[in-house]
Coordinates of C-alpha atoms and ligand atoms in Angstrom, one line a residue:
X1 CA 8.1 -5.1 20.2
X2 CA 5.7 -2.0 20.5
X3 CA 7.1 0.6 22.9
X4 CA 4.7 2.3 25.1
X5 CA 5.1 6.0 24.5
X6 CA 5.9 8.5 27.2
X7 CA 7.0 11.1 24.7
X8 CA 5.1 14.4 24.4
X9 CA 3.2 13.4 21.3
X10 CA 2.3 11.3 19.5
X11 CA 1.1 9.5 22.6
X12 CA 0.1 6.1 23.4
X13 CA -3.3 5.5 21.8
X14 CA -5.8 3.0 23.3
X15 CA -6.5 0.0 21.0
X16 CA -10.2 0.7 21.1
X17 CA -9.6 4.2 19.8
X18 CA -7.3 2.9 17.1
X19 CA -9.9 0.6 16.0
X20 CA -12.3 3.5 15.4
X21 CA -9.8 4.9 12.9
X22 CA -10.6 1.8 10.8
X23 CA -14.3 2.5 10.6
X24 CA -15.6 2.1 7.0
X25 CA -15.8 5.4 5.1
X26 CA -18.9 7.5 4.7
X27 CA -19.4 10.3 2.0
X28 CA -18.2 13.6 3.4
X29 CA -21.1 15.5 1.9
X30 CA -23.9 13.4 3.4
X31 CA -26.1 13.9 6.5
X32 CA -24.1 11.3 8.4
X33 CA -21.0 13.4 8.0
X34 CA -22.7 16.5 9.1
X35 CA -24.1 14.8 12.2
X36 CA -20.6 13.4 13.0
X37 CA -18.9 16.7 12.7
X38 CA -21.7 18.6 14.6
X39 CA -21.4 16.0 17.4
X40 CA -17.7 16.4 17.7
X41 CA -18.0 20.2 17.7
X42 CA -20.6 20.0 20.5
X43 CA -18.4 17.8 22.6
X44 CA -15.3 20.0 22.0
X45 CA -17.3 23.1 23.1
X46 CA -17.7 21.3 26.4
X47 CA -14.0 20.4 26.6
X48 CA -12.9 24.0 26.0
X49 CA -15.7 25.6 28.1
X50 CA -16.8 27.7 25.1
X51 CA -20.0 28.7 23.4
X52 CA -18.0 29.9 20.4
X53 CA -17.6 27.9 17.2
X54 CA -15.2 25.0 16.7
X55 CA -13.1 24.5 13.5
X56 CA -11.5 21.3 12.6
X57 CA -8.7 21.0 10.1
X58 CA -7.0 18.0 8.5
X59 CA -3.5 19.2 9.3
X60 CA -1.5 18.9 12.5
X61 CA -1.8 21.8 14.9
X62 CA 0.7 23.9 13.0
X63 CA -1.9 24.2 10.2
X64 CA -4.4 26.1 12.4
X65 CA -1.5 28.0 14.1
X66 CA -0.4 29.3 10.7
X67 CA -4.0 29.9 9.6
X68 CA -4.8 31.8 12.7
X69 CA -1.9 34.3 12.5
X70 CA -2.5 34.8 8.8
X71 CA -6.3 35.1 8.8
X72 CA -6.7 37.3 11.8
X73 CA -3.9 39.8 11.9
X74 CA -5.0 43.1 10.1
X75 CA -2.3 45.3 11.7
X76 CA 0.6 43.6 13.4
X77 CA 1.1 40.4 15.5
X78 CA 2.9 40.2 18.9
X79 CA 4.3 36.7 19.4
X80 CA 5.4 35.7 22.9
X81 CA 7.7 32.8 22.9
X82 CA 9.1 30.7 25.8
X83 CA 10.7 28.1 23.5
X84 CA 10.7 26.3 20.1
X85 CA 6.9 26.4 19.5
X86 CA 6.5 30.1 20.2
X87 CA 9.3 30.8 17.9
X88 CA 7.7 28.7 15.2
X89 CA 4.6 30.9 15.4
X90 CA 6.8 33.9 14.7
X91 CA 8.3 32.2 11.8
X92 CA 4.8 31.3 10.4
X93 CA 3.9 35.0 10.5
X94 CA 7.0 36.1 8.9
X95 CA 6.8 33.5 6.0
X96 CA 3.2 34.7 5.4
X97 CA 4.2 38.3 5.1
X98 CA 2.3 39.1 8.3
X99 CA 3.9 42.1 10.2
X100 CA 5.1 40.6 13.4
X101 CA 7.4 41.2 16.5
X102 CA 8.8 38.4 18.7
X103 CA 9.0 38.8 22.5
X104 CA 11.2 36.1 23.9
X105 CA 12.2 35.0 27.4
X106 CA 15.0 32.7 28.4
X107 CA 14.1 29.0 28.1
X108 CA 12.5 27.7 31.3
X109 CA 10.9 31.0 32.1
X110 CA 7.3 32.1 31.6
X111 CA 5.7 34.9 29.7
X112 CA 4.5 37.3 32.3
X113 CA 1.4 39.4 32.3
X114 CA 3.7 42.6 32.6
X115 CA 5.4 41.7 29.4
X116 CA 2.2 41.3 27.5
X117 CA 0.9 44.6 29.0
X118 CA 4.0 46.5 28.1
X119 CA 3.9 45.3 24.5
X120 CA 0.1 45.8 24.0
X121 CA 0.2 49.3 25.5
X122 CA 2.2 50.5 22.5
X123 CA -1.0 50.2 20.4
X124 CA 1.0 48.4 17.7
X125 CA -0.8 45.1 17.8
X126 CA -4.1 43.7 17.0
X127 CA -3.2 40.0 17.5
X128 CA -1.3 38.2 20.2
X129 CA -0.1 34.6 20.3
X130 CA 0.8 32.9 23.6
X131 CA 2.0 29.2 24.0
X132 CA 0.0 27.8 26.9
X133 CA 2.2 24.8 27.4
X134 CA 5.7 24.9 25.9
X135 CA 6.5 21.3 25.1
X136 CA 10.3 22.0 24.5
X137 CA 10.6 23.5 28.1
X138 CA 8.0 21.6 30.1
X139 CA 6.5 25.0 31.1
X140 CA 2.9 26.2 31.4
X141 CA 2.4 29.9 31.1
X142 CA 0.1 31.7 33.6
X143 CA -2.8 32.3 31.3
X144 CA -5.2 33.2 34.0
X145 CA -3.0 36.3 34.9
X146 CA -2.4 37.0 31.3
X147 CA -6.2 37.1 30.7
X148 CA -6.5 39.9 33.2
X149 CA -4.2 42.0 31.0
X150 CA -5.9 41.0 27.8
X151 CA -9.2 42.4 29.0
X152 CA -7.6 45.8 28.9
X153 CA -7.2 45.3 25.1
X154 CA -10.5 44.3 23.6
X155 CA -9.5 45.0 20.1
X156 CA -6.7 42.5 20.2
X157 CA -7.4 38.8 18.9
X158 CA -5.8 36.4 21.4
X159 CA -4.5 33.1 19.9
X160 CA -3.5 30.4 22.4
X161 CA -1.4 27.3 21.6
X162 CA -2.7 24.5 23.7
X163 CA -1.4 21.8 21.5
X164 CA 0.2 19.9 24.4
X165 CA -2.2 20.9 27.1
X166 CA -5.8 20.8 25.9
X167 CA -7.8 17.8 27.4
X168 CA -4.9 17.4 30.0
X169 CA -5.5 20.6 31.9
X170 CA -8.4 23.0 32.4
X171 CA -8.6 25.7 29.7
X172 CA -11.8 27.8 30.1
X173 CA -11.7 29.6 26.7
X174 CA -14.6 32.0 27.2
X175 CA -13.7 32.9 30.8
X176 CA -10.2 33.6 29.7
X177 CA -11.3 35.5 26.6
X178 CA -9.2 33.4 24.2
X179 CA -10.4 34.0 20.6
X180 CA -8.6 31.1 18.9
X181 CA -7.5 28.2 21.1
X182 CA -5.6 25.5 19.1
X183 CA -4.8 21.9 19.7
X184 CA -3.7 18.7 17.9
X185 CA -5.1 15.3 18.2
X186 CA -1.9 13.4 19.0
X187 CA -1.3 14.9 22.5
X188 CA -3.5 15.0 25.6
X189 CA -6.7 14.1 23.5
X190 CA -5.1 10.7 22.9
X191 CA -5.6 10.2 19.1
X192 CA -3.1 9.5 16.3
X193 CA -1.6 12.7 14.7
X194 CA -3.3 14.3 11.6
X195 CA -6.0 16.6 12.8
X196 CA -6.1 20.1 14.4
X197 CA -8.8 21.6 16.4
X198 CA -9.5 25.3 17.3
X199 CA -12.1 27.5 18.9
X200 CA -13.1 30.5 16.8
X201 CA -14.7 33.5 18.5
X202 CA -17.0 36.1 16.9
X203 CA -14.2 38.6 17.4
X204 CA -11.9 36.4 15.3
X205 CA -14.6 36.2 12.7
X206 CA -15.1 39.9 12.5
X207 CA -11.3 40.4 12.3
X208 CA -10.8 37.9 9.5
X209 CA -13.4 39.7 7.5
X210 CA -11.0 42.7 7.5
X211 CA -8.0 40.7 6.2
X212 CA -7.9 40.5 2.6
X213 CA -5.3 37.8 1.9
X214 CA -6.0 34.9 4.2
X215 CA -4.7 32.1 2.2
X216 CA -7.0 29.4 0.9
X217 CA -6.7 26.0 2.6
X218 CA -6.0 27.4 6.0
X219 CA -8.4 30.5 5.7
X220 CA -10.1 30.2 9.0
X221 CA -13.0 32.5 7.9
X222 CA -13.8 30.2 5.0
X223 CA -13.8 27.2 7.2
X224 CA -16.2 29.0 9.5
X225 CA -18.5 30.2 6.9
X226 CA -18.5 26.8 5.1
X227 CA -19.7 24.9 8.3
X228 CA -22.3 27.4 8.9
X229 CA -23.8 27.1 5.5
X230 CA -23.3 23.4 5.0
X231 CA -24.2 22.1 8.4
X232 CA -20.6 21.3 9.7
X233 CA -19.3 20.0 6.4
X234 CA -15.8 21.2 5.4
X235 CA -14.7 22.8 2.1
X236 CA -12.1 19.9 1.4
X237 CA -12.3 16.2 2.2
X238 CA -11.5 15.9 5.9
X239 CA -9.9 12.9 7.6
X240 CA -13.1 11.1 8.4
X241 CA -11.0 8.3 10.1
X242 CA -9.8 10.8 12.8
X243 CA -13.3 12.1 13.1
X244 CA -14.7 8.6 13.9
X245 CA -12.0 8.2 16.6
X246 CA -12.4 11.7 17.9
X247 CA -16.2 11.3 18.3
X248 CA -15.6 8.1 20.3
X249 CA -12.7 9.4 22.4
X250 CA -14.6 12.6 23.3
X251 CA -17.2 10.5 24.7
X252 CA -14.7 8.6 26.8
X253 CA -13.1 11.9 28.0
X254 CA -16.4 13.2 29.1
X255 CA -17.4 9.9 30.7
X256 CA -14.1 10.0 32.8
X257 CA -15.2 13.6 33.7
X258 CA -13.2 16.6 32.8
X259 CA -12.4 17.4 36.5
X260 CA -11.3 13.8 37.1
X261 CA -9.2 13.9 33.9
X262 CA -7.5 17.1 34.8
X263 CA -6.8 15.8 38.4
X264 CA -5.3 12.6 37.0
X265 CA -2.8 14.7 35.0
X266 CA -1.9 16.7 38.1
X267 CA -1.4 13.6 40.1
X268 CA 0.8 12.0 37.4
X269 CA 2.7 15.3 37.1
X270 CA 3.3 15.4 40.9
X271 CA 4.8 11.9 40.9
X272 CA 7.2 12.6 38.1
X273 CA 8.3 16.0 39.6
X274 CA 8.9 14.4 42.9
X275 CA 10.9 11.6 41.3
X276 CA 12.9 14.3 39.1
X277 CA 13.7 16.3 42.2
X278 CA 14.9 13.3 44.1
X279 CA 17.3 12.0 41.4
X280 CA 17.9 14.8 39.0
X281 CA 16.3 18.4 38.9
X282 CA 13.5 20.2 37.1
X283 CA 14.3 22.3 34.1
X284 CA 11.5 24.9 34.2
X285 CA 10.7 27.5 36.7
X286 CA 9.0 25.7 39.5
X287 CA 6.1 28.2 39.7
X288 CA 5.1 27.3 36.0
X289 CA 5.5 23.6 35.6
X290 CA 3.6 21.8 32.9
X291 CA 0.7 19.3 34.0
X292 CA 1.2 17.2 30.9
X293 CA 4.9 16.6 30.6
X294 CA 8.0 17.1 32.8
X295 CA 11.4 18.3 31.5
X296 CA 14.1 16.8 33.6
X297 CA 17.5 18.4 34.0
X298 CA 20.1 15.8 33.3
X299 CA 22.3 16.6 36.3
X300 CA 23.8 13.1 36.4
X301 CA 25.0 13.5 32.9
X302 CA 23.5 10.2 31.8
X303 CA 23.4 9.1 28.2
X304 CA 19.7 9.6 27.4
X305 CA 20.1 7.7 24.1
X306 CA 21.4 4.6 26.1
X307 CA 18.7 5.0 28.6
X308 CA 16.1 5.0 25.9
X309 CA 17.7 1.9 24.3
X310 CA 17.4 0.0 27.6
X311 CA 13.8 1.3 28.1
X312 CA 13.0 0.2 24.5
X313 CA 14.1 -3.3 25.2
X314 CA 11.5 -3.2 28.0
X315 CA 8.9 -1.8 25.7
X316 CA 9.0 1.8 26.9
X317 CA 10.1 5.2 25.4
X318 CA 10.8 8.6 26.8
X319 CA 11.9 11.7 24.9
X320 CA 15.3 13.5 25.0
X321 CA 15.5 17.2 25.4
X322 CA 14.3 19.4 22.4
X323 CA 16.8 21.1 20.1
X324 CA 19.8 22.6 21.9
X325 CA 18.6 20.8 25.2
X326 CA 19.0 17.4 23.5
X327 CA 21.4 15.8 26.0
X328 CA 21.0 18.4 28.7
X329 CA 17.4 17.4 29.6
X330 CA 15.0 14.6 28.9
X331 CA 11.2 14.7 28.9
X332 CA 8.6 12.4 30.3
X333 CA 5.0 12.9 29.0
X334 CA 2.2 12.1 31.3
X335 CA -0.8 12.9 29.2
X336 CA -3.9 11.5 27.5
X337 CA -4.8 8.0 28.7
X338 CA -1.6 7.5 30.7
X339 CA -2.3 6.2 34.2
X340 CA -0.5 6.6 37.6
X341 CA 0.3 2.8 37.3
X342 CA 1.9 3.4 33.9
X343 CA 4.0 6.3 35.3
X344 CA 5.1 4.4 38.4
X345 CA 6.1 1.5 36.2
X346 CA 8.1 3.7 33.9
X347 CA 10.0 5.4 36.9
X348 CA 10.7 2.0 38.5
X349 CA 12.2 0.8 35.2
X350 CA 14.4 4.0 34.9
X351 CA 15.6 3.5 38.6
X352 CA 16.3 -0.1 37.8
X353 CA 18.3 0.7 34.7
X354 CA 20.2 3.6 36.2
X355 CA 20.6 1.8 39.6
X356 CA 19.1 4.8 41.4
Ligands
PLP1 C1 3.4 23.4 22.1 C2 3.3 23.0 20.7 N1 2.8 23.8 19.8 C3 2.8 23.4 18.5 C4 3.1 22.2 18.1 C5 3.0 21.8 16.7 O1 2.0 20.9 16.6 P1 1.8 19.8 15.4 O2 3.0 19.0 15.5 O3 0.5 19.1 15.7 O4 1.8 20.7 14.2 C6 3.7 21.2 19.0 C7 4.2 19.9 18.6 O5 4.8 19.2 19.4 C8 3.8 21.6 20.4 O6 4.1 20.8 21.3

């Protein structure tokens, strides 16, 4: 039996979107491919509220995260981490021989503008990475406040990981001043995994030109220059299947209306948070809760594996805690095309199983 996914990626994908993945192939060097990729970029500019360029990559989000830190750090990177995915950005820098420092906070707490200001005031850094929505913690960092600090440091390239938030919550890239805003297809966009997306500002372009060793496949500057020269075609063969589905799904997202979509995510989040507070507790600092997933503290010491087995028999699946939080928390994703009814149905089933 298929289990409806309430895990924070991959998410449940609508059958009509899945069908688009089976569109017959076209040549990736033809006019149709250019038109497809240009259409996708235009719609993504609307989604990210940006006039800057969009890059696509046939990797998961990690590909562009690694490409960004490697391609655009000329001096030294400051990585701000609030959990597993921030830490991963630090490791990507390290393993690419990019000079880097890690600024961590205890899990469940946010990166503050003060922390960013203090680090950048040293003058050591020319690139910063921030996790917008930390999927391991269920926490959304205060990027609007961080943006105010970033304005003081115009020479610093700002990379933002919106892998688990883009298309589920409003991220106004140009207004914030984000240079490289990265996401993956398998989360709030509502597609299967396998493609990554980022915005790429002129500042990022100029910086990358000063970095001699940017790698090859994930060199963001070469992707950028290639799509300019070749009318949105990519240097390597891209996943056209994802592109067909993305083109279609972006139309659906824009038809729903961005504000409506973001509100739906807030409404779903509120229901899950209220439920979590009634029967368990919330893991993350309540001032910075994620709109796309909720990390529930397992205060009743339930066996999350057993709960998921029971849910599985009913065609549903949630996620356990991430890493060291495995049995201490469990996570319920409310993103992409998930509805209020889906969420209520899931919570009713959990109540029924746990006799809450
Ligand atoms: C916040 C965050 N950043 C980065 C990643 C890595 O993305 P991907 O698995 O698409 O490489 C994930 C994946 O879950 C994530 O949740």
